[in-house]
């Protein structure tokens, strides 16, 4: 989604929403691949672990361990993917410009507003995870994931695992962002 949306820089000058729309339309592919291959995201884990504790399928003492494993796994996966994108020369020109713009915007945002945007995002991601789990066929799973995820991207909510990828990608492209800023 970064490569395709980044390539729309000229079109975005005349219509700024086109880049956001295309990015939002393509971004759900990420969660689709993760969920349909059996992977987990930190954000979805917050719903599934809470439900498991509520249903007495696990003890609350397991929550920190589960969150830690999911967070570390998501961070390492996002960082490795950003490094691979850089290594394959896919983080250049218009894509790099978008990555820098996104990274610098994200680290300059107000903490409270970012937190609230994160809560809104997490609600949408959890809804996508729930809808995917409820669907009986592949089409239903895809649609269940697609709409909530496209919506949170278009709205401008903040997603921790996505930021774990986009901020390092911007840093690799030369964004004025430090590791401390990212954390």
Coordinates of N, CA and C in Angstrom, one line a residue:
X1 N 0.8 -1.2 0.0 CA 0.0 0.0 0.0 C 0.9 1.3 0.0
X2 N 2.0 1.2 0.7 CA 2.9 2.4 0.7 C 3.5 2.6 -0.8
X3 N 3.8 1.6 -1.5 CA 4.4 1.7 -2.8 C 3.4 2.3 -3.8
X4 N 2.2 1.7 -3.7 CA 1.1 2.2 -4.7 C 0.7 3.6 -4.3
X5 N 0.4 3.8 -3.0 CA -0.1 5.2 -2.6 C 1.0 6.2 -2.8
X6 N 2.2 5.8 -2.5 CA 3.4 6.7 -2.7 C 3.5 7.1 -4.2
X7 N 3.1 6.3 -5.1 CA 3.2 6.6 -6.5 C 2.1 7.5 -7.0
X8 N 1.2 7.9 -6.1 CA 0.1 8.8 -6.5 C 0.4 10.2 -6.0
X9 N 1.6 10.5 -5.8 CA 1.9 11.9 -5.3 C 1.4 13.0 -6.2
X10 N 1.6 12.8 -7.5 CA 1.1 13.8 -8.5 C -0.4 13.9 -8.4
X11 N -1.1 12.8 -8.4 CA -2.6 12.8 -8.4 C -3.1 13.4 -7.1
X12 N -2.3 13.2 -6.0 CA -2.7 13.7 -4.7 C -2.6 15.3 -4.6
X13 N -1.8 15.9 -5.5 CA -1.7 17.3 -5.5 C -3.1 17.9 -5.9
X14 N -3.7 17.3 -6.9 CA -5.0 17.8 -7.3 C -6.2 17.3 -6.5
X15 N -6.0 16.1 -5.9 CA -7.0 15.5 -5.1 C -6.4 14.8 -3.9
X16 N -6.1 15.5 -2.8 CA -5.4 14.9 -1.6 C -6.0 13.7 -1.1
X17 N -7.3 13.4 -1.2 CA -7.9 12.3 -0.6 C -7.6 11.0 -1.4
X18 N -7.2 11.1 -2.7 CA -7.0 9.9 -3.5 C -5.9 9.0 -2.9
X19 N -4.8 9.6 -2.4 CA -3.7 8.8 -1.8 C -4.2 8.1 -0.6
X20 N -5.0 8.8 0.3 CA -5.6 8.1 1.5 C -6.5 7.0 1.1
X21 N -7.4 7.3 0.1 CA -8.3 6.3 -0.3 C -7.6 5.0 -0.8
X22 N -6.6 5.2 -1.7 CA -5.9 4.0 -2.2 C -5.2 3.3 -1.1
X23 N -4.5 4.0 -0.2 CA -3.8 3.4 0.9 C -4.8 2.6 1.8
X24 N -6.0 3.2 2.0 CA -7.0 2.6 2.9 C -7.6 1.3 2.2
X25 N -7.7 1.4 0.9 CA -8.3 0.2 0.1 C -7.3 -0.9 0.1
X26 N -6.0 -0.7 0.1 CA -5.0 -1.7 0.0 C -4.5 -2.2 1.3
X27 N -4.6 -1.4 2.4 CA -4.0 -1.7 3.7 C -4.6 -3.0 4.3
X28 N -5.9 -3.3 4.1 CA -6.5 -4.5 4.8 C -5.8 -5.8 4.3
X29 N -5.2 -5.8 3.2 CA -4.5 -7.0 2.7 C -3.5 -7.5 3.8
X30 N -2.9 -6.6 4.5 CA -2.0 -7.0 5.6 C -2.6 -7.8 6.6
X31 N -3.7 -7.4 7.2 CA -4.4 -8.1 8.2 C -5.0 -9.4 7.7
X32 N -5.5 -9.3 6.5 CA -6.1 -10.5 5.8 C -5.0 -11.6 5.7
X33 N -3.8 -11.3 5.3 CA -2.8 -12.3 5.2 C -2.4 -12.8 6.6
X34 N -2.3 -11.9 7.6 CA -1.9 -12.3 8.9 C -2.9 -13.2 9.6
X35 N -4.2 -12.9 9.5 CA -5.3 -13.7 10.2 C -5.5 -15.0 9.4
X36 N -5.5 -15.0 8.1 CA -5.8 -16.2 7.4 C -4.6 -17.2 7.4
X37 N -3.5 -16.7 7.8 CA -2.3 -17.6 7.9 C -2.1 -18.0 9.3
X38 N -2.9 -17.6 10.2 CA -2.9 -18.0 11.6 C -2.0 -17.1 12.5
X39 N -1.6 -16.0 12.0 CA -0.8 -15.0 12.8 C -1.7 -14.2 13.7
X40 N -1.0 -13.4 14.5 CA -1.7 -12.5 15.4 C -1.1 -11.1 15.4
X41 N -1.9 -10.2 15.7 CA -1.4 -8.8 15.9 C -1.6 -8.4 17.4
X42 N -0.8 -7.5 17.9 CA -0.9 -7.1 19.2 C -2.3 -6.5 19.5
X43 N -2.8 -5.7 18.5 CA -4.1 -5.1 18.7 C -5.3 -6.1 18.8
X44 N -5.3 -7.1 18.0 CA -6.3 -8.1 18.1 C -6.2 -9.0 19.3
X45 N -5.0 -9.2 19.8 CA -4.7 -9.9 21.0 C -5.4 -9.3 22.2
X46 N -5.5 -8.0 22.2 CA -6.2 -7.4 23.4 C -7.7 -7.8 23.5
X47 N -8.3 -8.1 22.4 CA -9.7 -8.6 22.4 C -9.7 -10.1 22.7
X48 N -8.9 -10.9 22.1 CA -9.0 -12.3 22.2 C -8.5 -12.8 23.6
X49 N -7.5 -12.2 24.1 CA -7.0 -12.6 25.5 C -8.0 -12.2 26.5
X50 N -8.6 -11.0 26.4 CA -9.6 -10.5 27.3 C -10.8 -11.5 27.3
X51 N -11.2 -11.9 26.1 CA -12.3 -12.8 26.0 C -12.0 -14.2 26.6
X52 N -10.8 -14.6 26.4 CA -10.3 -15.9 26.9 C -10.3 -15.9 28.5
X53 N -9.9 -14.8 29.1 CA -9.9 -14.6 30.5 C -11.4 -14.6 31.0
X54 N -12.2 -13.9 30.3 CA -13.6 -13.8 30.7 C -14.3 -15.1 30.6
X55 N -14.0 -15.9 29.6 CA -14.6 -17.2 29.5 C -13.8 -18.3 30.3
X56 N -12.9 -17.9 31.1 CA -12.1 -18.8 31.9 C -11.3 -19.9 31.2
X57 N -10.9 -19.5 30.0 CA -10.0 -20.4 29.2 C -8.6 -20.2 29.5
X58 N -8.2 -19.1 30.1 CA -6.9 -18.8 30.6 C -7.0 -17.9 31.8
X59 N -5.9 -17.8 32.5 CA -5.8 -17.1 33.8 C -5.3 -15.7 33.4
X60 N -5.8 -14.7 34.2 CA -5.4 -13.3 33.9 C -3.9 -13.1 34.0
X61 N -3.2 -13.9 34.8 CA -1.8 -13.8 35.0 C -1.0 -14.0 33.6
X62 N -1.7 -14.6 32.6 CA -1.1 -14.8 31.3 C -1.1 -13.6 30.4
X63 N -1.9 -12.6 30.8 CA -2.1 -11.4 30.0 C -0.8 -10.7 29.7
X64 N 0.1 -10.4 30.7 CA 1.3 -9.7 30.3 C 2.2 -10.5 29.4
X65 N 2.3 -11.8 29.6 CA 3.2 -12.6 28.8 C 2.7 -12.6 27.4
X66 N 1.4 -12.8 27.2 CA 0.8 -12.9 25.9 C 0.9 -11.5 25.1
X67 N 0.7 -10.4 25.8 CA 0.8 -9.1 25.2 C 2.3 -8.9 24.8
X68 N 3.2 -9.3 25.7 CA 4.6 -9.1 25.4 C 5.1 -9.9 24.2
X69 N 4.7 -11.1 24.1 CA 5.1 -12.0 23.0 C 4.5 -11.4 21.7
X70 N 3.2 -11.0 21.7 CA 2.6 -10.4 20.5 C 3.3 -9.1 20.2
X71 N 3.6 -8.2 21.1 CA 4.2 -6.9 20.8 C 5.6 -7.1 20.3
X72 N 6.4 -7.9 20.9 CA 7.8 -8.2 20.4 C 7.8 -8.8 19.0
X73 N 6.9 -9.8 18.9 CA 6.8 -10.5 17.6 C 6.4 -9.5 16.5
X74 N 5.4 -8.7 16.8 CA 4.9 -7.7 15.8 C 6.0 -6.7 15.5
X75 N 6.8 -6.2 16.5 CA 7.8 -5.3 16.2 C 8.9 -5.9 15.4
X76 N 9.4 -7.1 15.7 CA 10.4 -7.7 15.0 C 10.0 -8.0 13.5
X77 N 8.8 -8.4 13.4 CA 8.3 -8.7 12.0 C 8.2 -7.4 11.2
X78 N 7.7 -6.3 11.8 CA 7.6 -5.1 11.1 C 8.9 -4.5 10.7
X79 N 9.8 -4.6 11.7 CA 11.2 -4.1 11.4 C 11.9 -4.9 10.3
X80 N 11.8 -6.2 10.4 CA 12.4 -7.0 9.4 C 11.8 -6.7 8.0
X81 N 10.5 -6.6 7.9 CA 9.8 -6.3 6.7 C 10.3 -4.9 6.1
X82 N 10.4 -3.9 7.0 CA 10.9 -2.6 6.6 C 12.3 -2.7 6.0
X83 N 13.1 -3.5 6.7 CA 14.5 -3.7 6.3 C 14.6 -4.4 4.9
X84 N 13.7 -5.4 4.7 CA 13.6 -6.1 3.4 C 13.2 -5.1 2.3
X85 N 12.2 -4.3 2.6 CA 11.7 -3.3 1.6 C 12.9 -2.4 1.2
X86 N 13.6 -2.0 2.2 CA 14.8 -1.1 1.9 C 15.8 -1.9 1.1
X87 N 16.1 -3.1 1.5 CA 17.2 -3.9 0.8 C 16.8 -4.1 -0.6
X88 N 15.5 -4.3 -0.9 CA 15.1 -4.6 -2.3 C 14.9 -3.3 -3.1
X89 N 15.3 -2.2 -2.6 CA 15.2 -0.9 -3.3 C 13.8 -0.5 -3.6
X90 N 12.9 -0.9 -2.7 CA 11.5 -0.5 -2.9 C 11.1 0.7 -2.1
X91 N 12.0 1.2 -1.3 CA 11.8 2.4 -0.5 C 12.5 3.6 -1.1
X92 N 12.2 3.9 -2.3 CA 12.9 5.0 -3.0 C 11.8 5.9 -3.6
X93 N 12.3 7.1 -4.0 CA 11.5 8.1 -4.8 C 10.2 8.4 -4.1
X94 N 9.1 8.2 -4.8 CA 7.8 8.6 -4.2 C 7.4 7.8 -3.0
X95 N 7.8 6.5 -3.0 CA 7.5 5.7 -1.8 C 8.3 6.2 -0.6
X96 N 9.5 6.5 -0.8 CA 10.3 7.1 0.3 C 9.8 8.4 0.7
X97 N 9.3 9.2 -0.2 CA 8.8 10.5 0.2 C 7.5 10.4 1.1
X98 N 6.7 9.4 0.7 CA 5.5 9.2 1.5 C 5.9 8.6 2.9
X99 N 6.9 7.7 2.9 CA 7.3 7.1 4.2 C 7.9 8.1 5.1
X100 N 8.6 9.1 4.6 CA 9.2 10.2 5.4 C 8.0 11.0 5.9
X101 N 7.1 11.4 5.0 CA 6.0 12.3 5.4 C 5.2 11.6 6.5
X102 N 4.9 10.3 6.4 CA 4.1 9.6 7.4 C 4.8 9.5 8.7
X103 N 6.1 9.1 8.7 CA 6.9 8.9 9.9 C 7.0 10.2 10.7
X104 N 7.3 11.3 10.0 CA 7.5 12.6 10.6 C 6.1 13.1 11.2
X105 N 5.1 12.9 10.5 CA 3.7 13.3 11.0 C 3.4 12.5 12.3
X106 N 3.6 11.2 12.3 CA 3.2 10.4 13.4 C 4.0 10.7 14.7
X107 N 5.2 11.1 14.6 CA 6.0 11.3 15.8 C 5.7 12.7 16.4
X108 N 5.1 13.6 15.6 CA 4.9 15.0 16.0 C 3.5 15.1 16.6
X109 N 2.7 14.1 16.5 CA 1.3 14.1 17.0 C 1.2 14.2 18.5
X110 N 0.2 14.9 19.0 CA -0.1 15.0 20.4 C -0.4 13.6 21.0
X111 N 0.3 13.3 22.2 CA 0.2 12.0 22.8 C -1.3 11.6 23.1
X112 N -2.0 12.5 23.8 CA -3.4 12.2 24.2 C -4.3 11.9 22.9
X113 N -4.2 12.7 21.9 CA -4.9 12.5 20.7 C -4.5 11.2 20.0
X114 N -3.2 10.9 20.0 CA -2.7 9.7 19.4 C -3.3 8.5 20.2
X115 N -3.3 8.6 21.5 CA -3.8 7.5 22.3 C -5.3 7.3 22.0
X116 N -6.1 8.3 21.9 CA -7.5 8.2 21.6 C -7.7 7.6 20.2
X117 N -6.9 8.0 19.2 CA -6.9 7.5 17.9 C -6.6 6.0 17.9
X118 N -5.6 5.6 18.8 CA -5.3 4.2 19.0 C -6.4 3.4 19.5
X119 N -7.2 3.9 20.5 CA -8.3 3.2 21.0 C -9.4 3.0 19.9
X120 N -9.6 4.0 19.1 CA -10.6 3.9 18.0 C -10.1 2.9 17.0
X121 N -8.8 2.9 16.7 CA -8.3 1.9 15.8 C -8.4 0.5 16.4
X122 N -8.1 0.3 17.6 CA -8.1 -1.0 18.2 C -9.6 -1.6 18.2
X123 N -10.5 -0.7 18.4 CA -11.9 -1.1 18.3 C -12.2 -1.7 16.9
X124 N -11.7 -1.0 15.9 CA -12.0 -1.4 14.5 C -11.2 -2.7 14.2
X125 N -10.0 -2.8 14.7 CA -9.2 -4.0 14.4 C -9.9 -5.2 15.1
X126 N -10.3 -5.0 16.4 CA -11.0 -6.1 17.1 C -12.3 -6.5 16.4
X127 N -12.9 -5.5 15.9 CA -14.2 -5.8 15.1 C -13.8 -6.7 13.9
X128 N -12.7 -6.3 13.2 CA -12.3 -7.1 12.0 C -11.9 -8.5 12.4
X129 N -11.2 -8.7 13.5 CA -10.8 -10.0 14.0 C -12.1 -10.8 14.4
X130 N -13.0 -10.2 15.1 CA -14.3 -10.8 15.4 C -15.1 -11.3 14.2
X131 N -15.2 -10.3 13.2 CA -16.0 -10.7 12.0 C -15.3 -11.8 11.2
X132 N -14.0 -11.8 11.2 CA -13.3 -12.8 10.5 C -13.6 -14.2 11.1
X133 N -13.5 -14.2 12.5 CA -13.8 -15.4 13.2 C -15.2 -15.9 13.1
X134 N -16.1 -15.0 12.9 CA -17.6 -15.4 12.7 C -17.9 -15.9 11.3
X135 N -17.2 -15.4 10.4 CA -17.5 -15.8 9.0 C -17.3 -17.3 8.7
X136 N -18.1 -17.8 7.9 CA -18.0 -19.3 7.6 C -17.2 -19.6 6.3
X137 N -17.0 -18.6 5.5 CA -16.3 -18.9 4.3 C -15.2 -17.8 4.0
X138 N -14.4 -18.0 3.0 CA -13.3 -17.1 2.8 C -13.8 -15.7 2.4
X139 N -14.8 -15.6 1.6 CA -15.4 -14.3 1.2 C -15.9 -13.5 2.4
X140 N -16.6 -14.2 3.3 CA -17.0 -13.5 4.5 C -15.9 -13.0 5.3
X141 N -14.8 -13.8 5.4 CA -13.7 -13.4 6.2 C -13.0 -12.2 5.6
X142 N -12.9 -12.2 4.3 CA -12.3 -11.1 3.6 C -13.1 -9.8 3.8
X143 N -14.4 -9.9 3.6 CA -15.3 -8.7 3.8 C -15.3 -8.2 5.2
X144 N -15.3 -9.2 6.1 CA -15.3 -8.9 7.6 C -14.0 -8.1 8.0
X145 N -12.9 -8.4 7.3 CA -11.7 -7.7 7.6 C -11.6 -6.4 6.9
X146 N -12.0 -6.4 5.6 CA -11.8 -5.3 4.7 C -12.4 -4.0 5.2
X147 N -13.7 -4.0 5.5 CA -14.4 -2.8 5.8 C -13.9 -2.1 7.1
X148 N -13.8 -2.8 8.2 CA -13.3 -2.1 9.4 C -11.9 -1.5 9.3
X149 N -11.0 -2.3 8.6 CA -9.6 -1.9 8.4 C -9.5 -0.7 7.5
X150 N -10.2 -0.8 6.4 CA -10.2 0.4 5.4 C -10.8 1.6 6.1
X151 N -11.8 1.4 7.0 CA -12.4 2.6 7.7 C -11.4 3.2 8.6
X152 N -10.7 2.4 9.4 CA -9.8 3.0 10.4 C -8.7 3.8 9.7
X153 N -8.2 3.3 8.6 CA -7.1 3.9 7.8 C -7.6 5.2 7.2
X154 N -8.8 5.2 6.6 CA -9.4 6.4 6.0 C -9.7 7.5 7.1
X155 N -10.2 7.0 8.2 CA -10.5 8.0 9.3 C -9.2 8.6 9.8
X156 N -8.1 7.9 9.8 CA -6.8 8.4 10.4 C -6.5 8.0 11.8
X157 N -7.1 6.8 12.2 CA -6.7 6.3 13.5 C -5.3 5.8 13.5
X158 N -4.7 5.6 14.6 CA -3.4 5.1 14.8 C -3.3 3.6 15.2
X159 N -2.5 2.9 14.5 CA -2.4 1.4 14.7 C -0.9 1.1 15.1
X160 N -0.8 0.5 16.3 CA 0.6 0.3 16.8 C 1.4 -0.6 15.8
X161 N 0.9 -1.8 15.4 CA 1.7 -2.6 14.5 C 2.0 -1.9 13.1
X162 N 1.1 -1.2 12.6 CA 1.4 -0.4 11.4 C 2.4 0.6 11.6
X163 N 2.4 1.3 12.7 CA 3.4 2.3 13.0 C 4.8 1.7 13.3
X164 N 4.8 0.4 13.8 CA 6.0 -0.3 13.9 C 6.7 -0.6 12.6
X165 N 5.9 -0.6 11.5 CA 6.5 -0.7 10.2 C 6.8 0.7 9.5
X166 N 5.8 1.5 9.6 CA 5.8 2.8 8.8 C 6.9 3.7 9.3
X167 N 7.0 3.8 10.6 CA 8.0 4.8 11.2 C 9.4 4.3 10.9
X168 N 9.8 3.0 11.1 CA 11.1 2.6 10.7 C 11.4 2.7 9.2
X169 N 10.3 2.5 8.4 CA 10.5 2.6 6.9 C 10.8 4.1 6.6
X170 N 10.1 5.0 7.2 CA 10.4 6.4 7.1 C 11.8 6.8 7.5
X171 N 12.2 6.2 8.6 CA 13.6 6.4 9.1 C 14.6 5.9 8.1
X172 N 14.4 4.8 7.5 CA 15.3 4.2 6.5 C 15.4 5.1 5.3
X173 N 14.3 5.8 5.0 CA 14.2 6.7 3.9 C 14.8 8.1 4.2
X174 N 15.2 8.3 5.4 CA 15.8 9.6 5.8 C 14.9 10.6 6.6
X175 N 13.8 10.1 7.2 CA 13.0 10.9 8.0 C 13.8 11.4 9.2
X176 N 13.4 12.6 9.6 CA 14.0 13.2 10.8 C 13.4 12.7 12.1
X177 N 13.6 11.4 12.3 CA 13.0 10.7 13.4 C 14.0 9.9 14.1
X178 N 14.1 10.0 15.4 CA 15.1 9.1 16.2 C 14.4 7.9 16.7
X179 N 15.2 7.0 17.2 CA 14.6 5.8 17.8 C 13.8 6.2 19.0
X180 N 14.3 7.1 19.8 CA 13.5 7.6 21.0 C 12.2 8.2 20.6
X181 N 12.2 9.0 19.5 CA 10.9 9.6 19.0 C 9.9 8.4 18.6
X182 N 10.4 7.4 18.0 CA 9.5 6.3 17.6 C 8.9 5.6 18.8
X183 N 9.7 5.4 19.9 CA 9.2 4.7 21.1 C 8.2 5.7 21.8

